[in-house]
């Protein structure tokens, strides 16, 4: 009787998935294809979720790009809003000052922000000098001078120091001894080689306008060195000490330094050359170059933003959205572009009835709604009517009292006019502030007057240091200030519509990714389960086939 081994009965179960292909299967059934089809059916949902994540990620990238472009626009106009740092700006270009000088070879000037503007006539009659005296020349700077004793020296703005000498001290030793105490005395020593074998000690006052004083200690050292004559007077005065003399609008100013900080409030003069016969005109004015630069940067930043918006609205030749138009028909983008467009088309009407707009600055729109700048027009309005530029662009407050100042303005109104009736106690404490008899509109806190929540004055904080009375106040919010607020609402880094949208998408992606990961994990578990199940079926089929073959052999043996 023929015997057939049954060791192959466990082949499918032991080899698992690899034994389930149509070529390996004993039954000829492609179990692997069946398994893959069933697993892929379950992965379809994960694929759809992954596609949604990819779409969201592209949208986050586009929103982030838009946010960055808008923030660049705001950076360019921040200084044009005519706000101080206390009212929310990083700088106020309308408060920055520059000195325009007819002949800047004679002197230059730096001006503090907020300095009163004006024109001055400046004549530099005389420069301040550093007092400089010399000793008698000697043949060597390293040989002993043969002087023994002491002397004191000081500049007028220094303190007297004592210099002691031994007979073997050289000129170099003397120089070093003087310089060790120069920060105290205000006198510096140096050695100048005046000939092939001729060296001279030079004493120089550290600061201009301060005379050097020398006093011998009784041993005749100073006269021995040739610093003083026999009468104790300076023997070799190389540069006489003198103060700077400047005429400003006919008033003579004398200072010990060529840097004069206290003649014109907020202005520092740096004198270079004495020109007693030349009156130089100096105009202290708004720093127009900084304002022009900011306006130019704004045009560039806005056009970069517009290019992005145009790209997001692009369509193909067949009318469908372009592949690059990630935010095509996006409601948030549409909302932002409408808000920005509204703000940038702001017009301001002056008290004289003139209408100010971007065109006032030489800025117009081209056929693609990008901005074009005419520099000639901009230069002209900056030099001739800076007040109109400030009124068009910035936040402007006028008050009938010089004692009223603005601390904060976050009000929703672009223009506001009202009269504050203020009651001040005898000790200067503010009691109340009201409008038309209504004291509920403002809260008084120390010397601050704060607009109450829910009123038209919410977001306004004023500071008042005057007496009881009525103060007329007017606010007008210019184009740059309004645009900055609209963009901040849309694109601020921490609290804005775009930040919220990005956060929401990223949170959604986190949830979706978790769901996708779970589906894929479960699908792989399902694959393992199916593989084991079909492996058992294959093993059973192999066992049945083996049994049938054994039965066939048995029947053949019986017939024989």
Coordinates of C-alpha atoms in Angstrom, one line a residue:
X1 CA 0.0 0.0 0.0
X2 CA 1.3 3.4 -0.9
X3 CA 1.6 5.9 2.0
X4 CA 1.4 9.7 1.5
X5 CA 2.9 12.0 4.1
X6 CA 0.6 14.6 5.7
X7 CA 3.3 17.2 6.7
X8 CA 2.0 19.7 4.2
X9 CA -1.4 20.0 5.9
X10 CA -0.1 23.0 7.9
X11 CA 1.6 24.8 5.1
X12 CA -1.0 27.6 4.6
X13 CA -1.5 28.2 8.3
X14 CA 2.2 28.4 9.0
X15 CA 3.4 30.5 6.0
X16 CA 0.4 32.8 6.3
X17 CA -0.1 35.6 3.8
X18 CA 2.6 34.5 1.3
X19 CA 0.9 31.2 0.8
X20 CA -2.4 32.7 -0.1
X21 CA -1.6 34.0 -3.6
X22 CA -3.1 32.2 -6.6
X23 CA 0.2 30.6 -7.5
X24 CA 0.9 29.3 -4.0
X25 CA -2.6 28.4 -3.0
X26 CA -3.5 24.7 -3.2
X27 CA -7.0 25.6 -4.2
X28 CA -6.0 28.1 -6.9
X29 CA -7.9 30.9 -5.1
X30 CA -6.1 34.2 -4.9
X31 CA -6.8 34.9 -1.2
X32 CA -4.3 37.7 -1.1
X33 CA -6.3 39.7 -3.7
X34 CA -9.4 39.1 -1.7
X35 CA -7.7 40.3 1.5
X36 CA -6.3 43.4 -0.3
X37 CA -9.7 44.3 -1.7
X38 CA -11.4 44.0 1.6
X39 CA -8.6 46.1 3.4
X40 CA -8.6 48.8 0.7
X41 CA -12.4 49.0 1.0
X42 CA -11.9 50.0 4.6
X43 CA -9.0 52.4 3.8
X44 CA -11.1 54.4 1.4
X45 CA -12.4 56.5 4.3
X46 CA -8.9 57.1 5.6
X47 CA -7.8 58.2 2.1
X48 CA -10.7 60.7 2.0
X49 CA -9.7 62.0 5.4
X50 CA -6.0 62.3 4.3
X51 CA -7.2 64.3 1.3
X52 CA -9.1 66.6 3.5
X53 CA -6.0 67.1 5.7
X54 CA -3.9 67.9 2.6
X55 CA -6.5 70.5 1.5
X56 CA -6.5 72.0 5.0
X57 CA -2.7 72.2 5.1
X58 CA -2.7 74.0 1.8
X59 CA -5.3 76.4 3.1
X60 CA -3.2 77.0 6.3
X61 CA -0.2 77.8 4.2
X62 CA -2.2 80.2 2.0
X63 CA -3.7 81.9 5.1
X64 CA -0.3 82.2 6.7
X65 CA 1.1 83.8 3.5
X66 CA -1.8 86.2 3.5
X67 CA -1.3 87.0 7.1
X68 CA 2.4 87.8 6.6
X69 CA 1.7 90.0 3.6
X70 CA -0.9 92.0 5.6
X71 CA 1.4 92.3 8.6
X72 CA 4.0 93.8 6.2
X73 CA 1.5 96.3 5.0
X74 CA 0.8 97.3 8.7
X75 CA 4.5 97.5 9.5
X76 CA 4.9 100.0 6.6
X77 CA 2.1 102.3 7.8
X78 CA 2.6 102.0 11.6
X79 CA 4.7 105.2 11.8
X80 CA 2.3 107.1 9.6
X81 CA -0.6 106.8 12.0
X82 CA 0.4 109.9 14.0
X83 CA 0.3 107.9 17.3
X84 CA 2.7 107.8 20.1
X85 CA 4.0 104.6 21.7
X86 CA 1.4 105.0 24.5
X87 CA -1.4 105.0 21.9
X88 CA -0.2 101.9 20.2
X89 CA 2.4 102.8 17.6
X90 CA 6.1 101.7 17.5
X91 CA 7.0 105.2 16.2
X92 CA 5.4 108.4 15.0
X93 CA 7.1 109.7 11.9
X94 CA 5.2 112.9 12.0
X95 CA 6.8 113.6 15.4
X96 CA 10.3 112.8 14.1
X97 CA 12.4 115.9 13.3
X98 CA 15.3 116.7 11.0
X99 CA 17.5 119.7 10.6
X100 CA 17.8 121.1 7.1
X101 CA 21.0 123.2 6.9
X102 CA 22.1 125.6 4.2
X103 CA 25.8 124.8 4.5
X104 CA 26.4 121.6 6.5
X105 CA 30.2 122.0 6.2
X106 CA 30.0 124.7 8.9
X107 CA 27.9 122.6 11.4
X108 CA 25.5 119.8 11.6
X109 CA 22.5 119.2 14.0
X110 CA 20.5 116.4 15.5
X111 CA 17.0 117.0 16.6
X112 CA 14.9 115.2 19.2
X113 CA 11.4 113.9 18.2
X114 CA 8.6 116.3 19.0
X115 CA 10.9 119.4 18.9
X116 CA 9.1 122.6 17.9
X117 CA 9.6 123.3 14.2
X118 CA 11.2 126.6 13.2
X119 CA 13.9 128.3 11.2
X120 CA 17.1 129.7 12.7
X121 CA 20.0 131.8 11.5
X122 CA 23.3 130.4 12.9
X123 CA 26.8 132.0 12.6
X124 CA 29.8 130.1 14.0
X125 CA 32.1 132.9 15.1
X126 CA 34.7 130.7 16.8
X127 CA 35.4 127.0 17.6
X128 CA 36.3 125.8 21.0
X129 CA 39.9 124.5 21.1
X130 CA 41.8 122.1 23.3
X131 CA 44.6 123.8 25.2
X132 CA 48.0 122.4 24.1
X133 CA 51.4 123.2 25.4
X134 CA 54.9 121.8 24.8
X135 CA 58.1 121.3 26.7
X136 CA 61.6 122.1 25.3
X137 CA 62.8 119.6 22.8
X138 CA 65.4 116.9 23.9
X139 CA 67.7 114.7 21.9
X140 CA 66.4 111.4 23.1
X141 CA 63.1 110.1 24.4
X142 CA 64.7 107.3 26.4
X143 CA 67.7 109.0 28.0
X144 CA 67.6 110.3 31.6
X145 CA 66.4 113.9 31.8
X146 CA 68.3 114.6 35.0
X147 CA 65.2 116.2 36.6
X148 CA 64.3 115.4 40.2
X149 CA 61.3 116.8 42.0
X150 CA 57.6 117.1 41.5
X151 CA 54.9 119.3 40.0
X152 CA 51.1 119.4 39.7
X153 CA 48.9 119.7 36.6
X154 CA 45.3 119.8 35.8
X155 CA 42.8 121.0 33.2
X156 CA 40.1 123.3 34.3
X157 CA 37.5 120.5 34.4
X158 CA 39.9 118.1 36.0
X159 CA 41.5 117.6 39.4
X160 CA 45.1 118.4 40.2
X161 CA 47.5 115.5 40.3
X162 CA 51.1 115.3 41.4
X163 CA 53.8 114.0 39.1
X164 CA 57.1 113.0 40.8
X165 CA 60.3 112.6 38.8
X166 CA 63.7 111.0 39.6
X167 CA 66.8 112.1 37.9
X168 CA 67.0 109.0 35.8
X169 CA 63.5 109.3 34.4
X170 CA 63.3 109.7 30.6
X171 CA 60.8 111.6 28.4
X172 CA 58.9 108.3 27.9
X173 CA 58.7 107.7 31.7
X174 CA 57.3 111.2 32.2
X175 CA 54.7 110.7 29.5
X176 CA 53.6 107.5 31.0
X177 CA 53.4 108.9 34.5
X178 CA 51.2 111.8 33.3
X179 CA 48.9 109.4 31.3
X180 CA 48.4 107.1 34.3
X181 CA 46.4 109.9 35.9
X182 CA 44.8 111.5 32.7
X183 CA 41.3 110.5 33.7
X184 CA 41.7 112.5 36.9
X185 CA 43.7 115.5 35.7
X186 CA 42.0 115.9 32.3
X187 CA 45.4 116.2 30.6
X188 CA 47.0 113.8 28.1
X189 CA 50.7 113.6 27.3
X190 CA 52.3 112.6 24.0
X191 CA 55.7 112.7 22.4
X192 CA 56.3 114.2 19.0
X193 CA 59.5 113.6 17.0
X194 CA 60.2 117.1 15.6
X195 CA 63.6 116.2 14.0
X196 CA 66.1 113.5 13.5
X197 CA 67.2 113.7 17.1
X198 CA 64.7 116.0 18.6
X199 CA 61.7 115.0 20.7
X200 CA 59.1 117.2 22.4
X201 CA 56.6 116.4 25.2
X202 CA 53.1 117.7 24.3
X203 CA 50.4 118.2 27.0
X204 CA 46.8 118.4 25.7
X205 CA 43.6 119.1 27.6
X206 CA 41.2 116.2 27.1
X207 CA 38.2 118.5 26.5
X208 CA 37.9 121.8 24.6
X209 CA 37.6 125.1 26.4
X210 CA 39.6 124.1 29.5
X211 CA 43.0 125.6 30.3
X212 CA 45.9 123.5 31.6
X213 CA 47.4 124.7 34.9
X214 CA 50.9 123.8 36.0
X215 CA 52.4 124.3 39.5
X216 CA 56.0 123.5 40.3
X217 CA 56.8 121.7 43.5
X218 CA 59.7 123.9 44.4
X219 CA 62.5 122.0 42.6
X220 CA 62.4 123.8 39.3
X221 CA 61.3 120.7 37.4
X222 CA 58.8 122.6 35.1
X223 CA 61.3 125.2 34.1
X224 CA 63.9 122.5 33.7
X225 CA 61.6 120.7 31.2
X226 CA 60.8 123.9 29.4
X227 CA 57.1 123.7 30.2
X228 CA 57.3 127.1 32.1
X229 CA 59.6 130.1 32.0
X230 CA 61.5 131.5 34.9
X231 CA 58.4 133.4 36.0
X232 CA 56.3 130.2 36.1
X233 CA 54.3 131.2 32.9
X234 CA 53.7 128.7 30.1
X235 CA 56.7 128.8 27.9
X236 CA 55.5 127.0 24.7
X237 CA 51.8 127.5 24.1
X238 CA 51.1 125.6 21.0
X239 CA 47.3 126.0 20.8
X240 CA 45.6 128.6 23.0
X241 CA 42.4 127.6 24.8
X242 CA 39.2 129.2 23.7
X243 CA 35.4 128.7 23.9
X244 CA 33.0 128.2 21.0
X245 CA 31.1 131.4 20.1
X246 CA 27.9 131.1 18.1
X247 CA 25.3 133.7 17.1
X248 CA 21.8 132.2 16.9
X249 CA 19.2 134.7 15.6
X250 CA 21.4 137.5 16.8
X251 CA 21.9 136.1 20.3
X252 CA 25.6 135.3 21.1
X253 CA 26.1 131.9 22.8
X254 CA 29.4 130.9 24.4
X255 CA 30.2 127.3 25.3
X256 CA 33.3 125.3 26.2
X257 CA 32.4 122.6 23.7
X258 CA 31.9 122.4 20.0
X259 CA 28.8 120.2 20.7
X260 CA 26.1 122.6 22.0
X261 CA 23.0 120.9 23.4
X262 CA 21.3 123.6 25.4
X263 CA 21.1 126.6 23.1
X264 CA 17.9 125.5 21.2
X265 CA 15.6 123.2 23.0
X266 CA 15.7 119.7 21.5
X267 CA 18.5 120.6 19.1
X268 CA 22.2 119.6 19.3
X269 CA 24.6 121.6 17.2
X270 CA 27.9 120.0 16.2
X271 CA 30.3 122.8 15.1
X272 CA 32.9 122.0 12.4
X273 CA 34.3 125.3 11.0
X274 CA 34.4 128.9 12.2
X275 CA 32.8 131.1 9.6
X276 CA 32.2 134.5 11.3
X277 CA 31.0 136.2 8.1
X278 CA 28.5 133.5 7.1
X279 CA 25.0 133.2 8.5
X280 CA 23.8 129.7 7.9
X281 CA 20.0 129.0 7.7
X282 CA 18.8 126.0 9.7
X283 CA 15.2 124.7 9.4
X284 CA 14.0 122.3 12.1
X285 CA 11.1 120.4 10.4
X286 CA 9.3 117.1 10.1
X287 CA 11.6 114.3 8.9
X288 CA 10.1 114.2 5.4
X289 CA 12.5 111.5 4.0
X290 CA 11.3 109.0 6.6
X291 CA 7.7 109.7 5.8
X292 CA 8.4 109.4 2.1
X293 CA 10.2 106.1 2.6
X294 CA 7.3 104.7 4.7
X295 CA 4.8 105.7 2.0
X296 CA 7.0 104.1 -0.7
X297 CA 7.2 100.9 1.4
X298 CA 3.5 100.9 1.9
X299 CA 2.9 101.0 -1.9
X300 CA 5.3 98.0 -2.4
X301 CA 3.7 96.1 0.5
X302 CA 0.2 96.7 -0.7
X303 CA 1.0 95.6 -4.2
X304 CA 2.6 92.4 -2.9
X305 CA -0.7 91.7 -1.0
X306 CA -2.7 92.5 -4.2
X307 CA -0.6 90.1 -6.3
X308 CA -1.4 87.3 -3.8
X309 CA -5.2 88.2 -3.9
X310 CA -5.1 88.2 -7.7
X311 CA -3.4 84.8 -7.7
X312 CA -6.1 83.4 -5.4
X313 CA -8.8 84.6 -7.9
X314 CA -7.2 83.2 -11.0
X315 CA -9.0 80.9 -13.4
X316 CA -8.0 78.6 -16.2
X317 CA -8.9 79.2 -19.9
X318 CA -11.9 76.9 -19.3
X319 CA -13.2 79.1 -16.5
X320 CA -12.3 76.7 -13.7
X321 CA -10.1 77.8 -10.7
X322 CA -6.4 77.8 -11.2
X323 CA -4.3 75.1 -9.4
X324 CA -2.6 77.9 -7.5
X325 CA -5.8 79.5 -6.4
X326 CA -6.0 77.7 -3.0
X327 CA -8.4 80.4 -1.6
X328 CA -10.6 80.6 -4.6
X329 CA -14.1 81.8 -3.6
X330 CA -12.9 81.7 0.1
X331 CA -15.3 83.7 2.2
X332 CA -12.6 84.9 4.7
X333 CA -10.4 86.2 1.9
X334 CA -13.4 88.0 0.4
X335 CA -14.2 89.6 3.7
X336 CA -10.7 90.8 4.2
X337 CA -10.3 92.2 0.7
X338 CA -13.5 94.1 1.0
X339 CA -12.5 95.5 4.4
X340 CA -9.0 96.6 3.1
X341 CA -10.5 98.1 0.0
X342 CA -13.0 100.1 2.0
X343 CA -10.2 101.5 4.3
X344 CA -7.8 102.3 1.5
X345 CA -10.5 104.3 -0.3
X346 CA -10.9 106.5 2.8
X347 CA -11.3 110.2 2.1
X348 CA -10.9 113.0 4.6
X349 CA -12.7 116.4 4.3
X350 CA -10.7 119.3 5.8
X351 CA -12.3 122.3 7.6
X352 CA -11.8 124.2 4.3
X353 CA -13.8 121.7 2.4
X354 CA -10.9 120.1 0.6
X355 CA -11.1 116.3 0.1
X356 CA -8.0 114.3 0.8
X357 CA -7.3 110.8 -0.5
X358 CA -4.5 108.6 -1.7
X359 CA -4.5 110.8 -4.9
X360 CA -3.3 113.7 -2.7
X361 CA -0.1 111.8 -2.2
X362 CA 0.2 111.0 -5.9
X363 CA -1.0 107.4 -5.4
X364 CA -3.6 106.0 -7.9
X365 CA -4.9 102.6 -8.9
X366 CA -3.9 100.9 -12.1
X367 CA -6.1 98.5 -14.2
X368 CA -5.2 95.6 -11.8
X369 CA -6.1 97.6 -8.7
X370 CA -2.4 97.9 -7.8
X371 CA -1.0 101.2 -6.6
X372 CA 1.1 103.5 -8.7
X373 CA 3.1 106.3 -7.1
X374 CA 3.9 109.6 -8.7
X375 CA 7.0 110.8 -6.8
X376 CA 6.8 114.3 -8.0
X377 CA 3.4 114.7 -6.6
X378 CA 4.4 113.1 -3.3
X379 CA 7.5 115.3 -3.0
X380 CA 5.4 118.4 -3.6
X381 CA 2.8 117.7 -1.0
X382 CA 5.3 116.6 1.6
X383 CA 7.3 119.8 1.2
X384 CA 4.4 122.2 0.9
X385 CA 1.6 120.7 3.0
X386 CA 2.8 118.2 5.5
X387 CA -0.3 119.0 7.7
X388 CA -2.6 117.6 5.1
X389 CA -0.6 114.5 4.8
X390 CA -0.8 114.0 8.6
X391 CA -4.6 114.7 8.5
X392 CA -5.1 112.2 5.7
X393 CA -3.1 109.4 7.2
X394 CA -3.0 109.7 10.9
X395 CA -5.1 109.9 14.1
X396 CA -5.6 113.6 14.9
X397 CA -6.9 115.1 18.1
X398 CA -7.5 118.7 18.6
X399 CA -8.4 120.2 22.0
X400 CA -9.3 123.6 23.2
X401 CA -7.1 123.1 26.3
X402 CA -3.3 122.5 26.2
X403 CA -3.7 120.6 29.5
X404 CA -5.6 117.8 27.7
X405 CA -3.6 114.9 26.2
X406 CA -4.5 111.5 24.7
X407 CA -3.3 108.4 26.3
X408 CA -5.3 105.8 24.3
X409 CA -7.7 105.7 21.4
X410 CA -9.3 102.4 20.5
X411 CA -12.7 103.8 19.8
X412 CA -14.8 102.3 16.9
X413 CA -15.7 105.8 15.6
X414 CA -13.5 107.2 12.8
X415 CA -14.5 110.7 13.8
X416 CA -15.8 112.1 17.1
X417 CA -16.5 115.6 18.4
X418 CA -17.7 116.4 21.9
X419 CA -17.4 118.9 24.8
X420 CA -16.2 117.6 28.1
X421 CA -17.4 119.5 31.2
X422 CA -14.7 118.9 33.8
X423 CA -15.0 119.4 37.6
X424 CA -11.7 119.7 39.4
X425 CA -11.3 119.9 43.2
X426 CA -9.2 122.6 44.9
X427 CA -6.4 120.1 45.4
X428 CA -6.3 119.4 41.6
X429 CA -8.2 116.1 41.9
X430 CA -10.6 115.3 39.1
X431 CA -14.1 114.9 40.4
X432 CA -16.1 114.2 37.3
X433 CA -16.2 114.6 33.5
X434 CA -19.5 114.8 31.6
X435 CA -20.9 115.4 28.1
X436 CA -24.1 117.4 27.9
X437 CA -24.7 116.8 31.6
X438 CA -24.3 113.0 31.4
X439 CA -21.5 111.9 33.8
X440 CA -22.1 108.2 33.1
X441 CA -20.1 108.3 29.8
X442 CA -16.7 108.7 31.5
X443 CA -15.0 107.4 34.6
X444 CA -12.5 109.5 36.4
X445 CA -9.4 107.7 37.6
X446 CA -6.7 110.0 39.1
X447 CA -6.0 112.5 36.3
X448 CA -7.3 110.1 33.7
X449 CA -10.7 110.4 32.0
X450 CA -11.8 106.9 30.7
X451 CA -14.6 106.3 28.2
X452 CA -17.0 103.8 29.7
X453 CA -17.8 100.4 28.1
X454 CA -20.8 100.4 25.8
X455 CA -20.7 104.1 25.1
X456 CA -19.5 106.0 22.0
X457 CA -16.4 106.9 24.0
X458 CA -15.3 103.3 24.9
X459 CA -11.6 102.9 24.1
X460 CA -10.7 106.5 24.8
X461 CA -8.4 107.5 27.7
X462 CA -7.6 111.2 28.2
X463 CA -5.2 112.8 30.7
X464 CA -6.1 116.2 32.1
X465 CA -4.0 118.5 34.3
X466 CA -6.0 121.7 34.1
X467 CA -8.7 123.4 36.2
X468 CA -12.5 123.1 36.1
X469 CA -14.1 124.1 32.8
X470 CA -15.3 122.9 29.4
X471 CA -12.9 121.4 26.8
X472 CA -13.8 120.9 23.2
X473 CA -12.3 117.8 21.7
X474 CA -12.2 116.5 18.1
X475 CA -10.9 113.2 16.8
X476 CA -10.4 112.2 13.2
X477 CA -9.0 108.9 12.2
X478 CA -7.0 109.0 8.9
X479 CA -6.6 106.4 6.2
X480 CA -3.4 104.7 7.5
X481 CA -4.9 104.5 11.1
X482 CA -8.2 103.0 9.8
X483 CA -6.4 100.6 7.5
X484 CA -4.0 99.5 10.3
X485 CA -7.0 98.7 12.5
X486 CA -8.8 96.7 9.8
X487 CA -5.6 94.7 9.0
X488 CA -5.0 94.1 12.7
X489 CA -8.5 92.6 13.1
X490 CA -7.8 90.4 10.1
X491 CA -4.2 89.4 10.5
X492 CA -2.8 90.1 14.0
X493 CA -0.4 87.4 15.1
X494 CA -2.3 86.5 18.3
X495 CA -5.9 87.7 18.0
X496 CA -7.4 88.0 14.5
X497 CA -9.7 86.3 12.0
X498 CA -6.8 84.7 10.2
X499 CA -5.2 83.4 13.4
X500 CA -8.5 81.9 14.5
X501 CA -9.0 80.3 11.0
X502 CA -5.5 78.8 11.1
X503 CA -5.9 77.5 14.6
X504 CA -9.3 76.0 13.7
X505 CA -7.9 74.2 10.7
X506 CA -4.9 72.9 12.6
X507 CA -7.1 71.6 15.4
X508 CA -9.4 70.0 12.8
X509 CA -6.3 68.4 11.1
X510 CA -5.2 67.0 14.5
X511 CA -8.6 65.3 14.9
X512 CA -8.7 64.1 11.3
X513 CA -5.2 62.6 11.6
X514 CA -6.2 60.7 14.7
X515 CA -9.2 59.3 12.9
X516 CA -7.2 58.4 9.9
X517 CA -4.5 56.7 12.0
X518 CA -7.2 54.7 13.8
X519 CA -8.8 53.6 10.6
X520 CA -5.4 52.5 9.2
X521 CA -4.5 50.7 12.4
X522 CA -7.9 48.9 12.4
X523 CA -7.5 48.0 8.7
X524 CA -4.1 46.4 9.4
X525 CA -5.6 44.5 12.2
X526 CA -8.4 43.4 9.9
X527 CA -5.7 42.3 7.3
X528 CA -4.1 40.1 10.0
X529 CA -7.4 38.6 10.9
X530 CA -8.4 37.8 7.3
X531 CA -4.9 36.4 6.6
X532 CA -5.2 34.0 9.5
X533 CA -8.8 33.1 8.5
X534 CA -8.0 32.4 4.9
X535 CA -4.9 30.5 5.9
X536 CA -7.0 28.2 8.0
X537 CA -9.3 27.7 5.0
X538 CA -6.4 27.0 2.7
X539 CA -5.0 24.5 5.3
X540 CA -8.4 22.8 5.5
X541 CA -8.6 22.6 1.7
X542 CA -5.1 21.1 1.6
X543 CA -6.0 18.6 4.2
X544 CA -9.2 17.6 2.3
X545 CA -7.2 17.3 -0.9
X546 CA -4.7 15.1 0.9
X547 CA -7.4 12.9 2.3
X548 CA -9.0 12.5 -1.1
X549 CA -5.7 11.5 -2.6
X550 CA -5.2 8.9 0.2
X551 CA -8.7 7.5 -0.5
X552 CA -8.0 7.3 -4.2
X553 CA -4.8 5.4 -3.5
X554 CA -6.7 3.0 -1.2
X555 CA -9.3 2.3 -3.9
X556 CA -6.6 1.6 -6.4
X557 CA -4.9 -0.9 -4.0
X558 CA -8.3 -2.7 -3.5
X559 CA -8.8 -3.1 -7.2
X560 CA -5.5 -4.7 -7.5

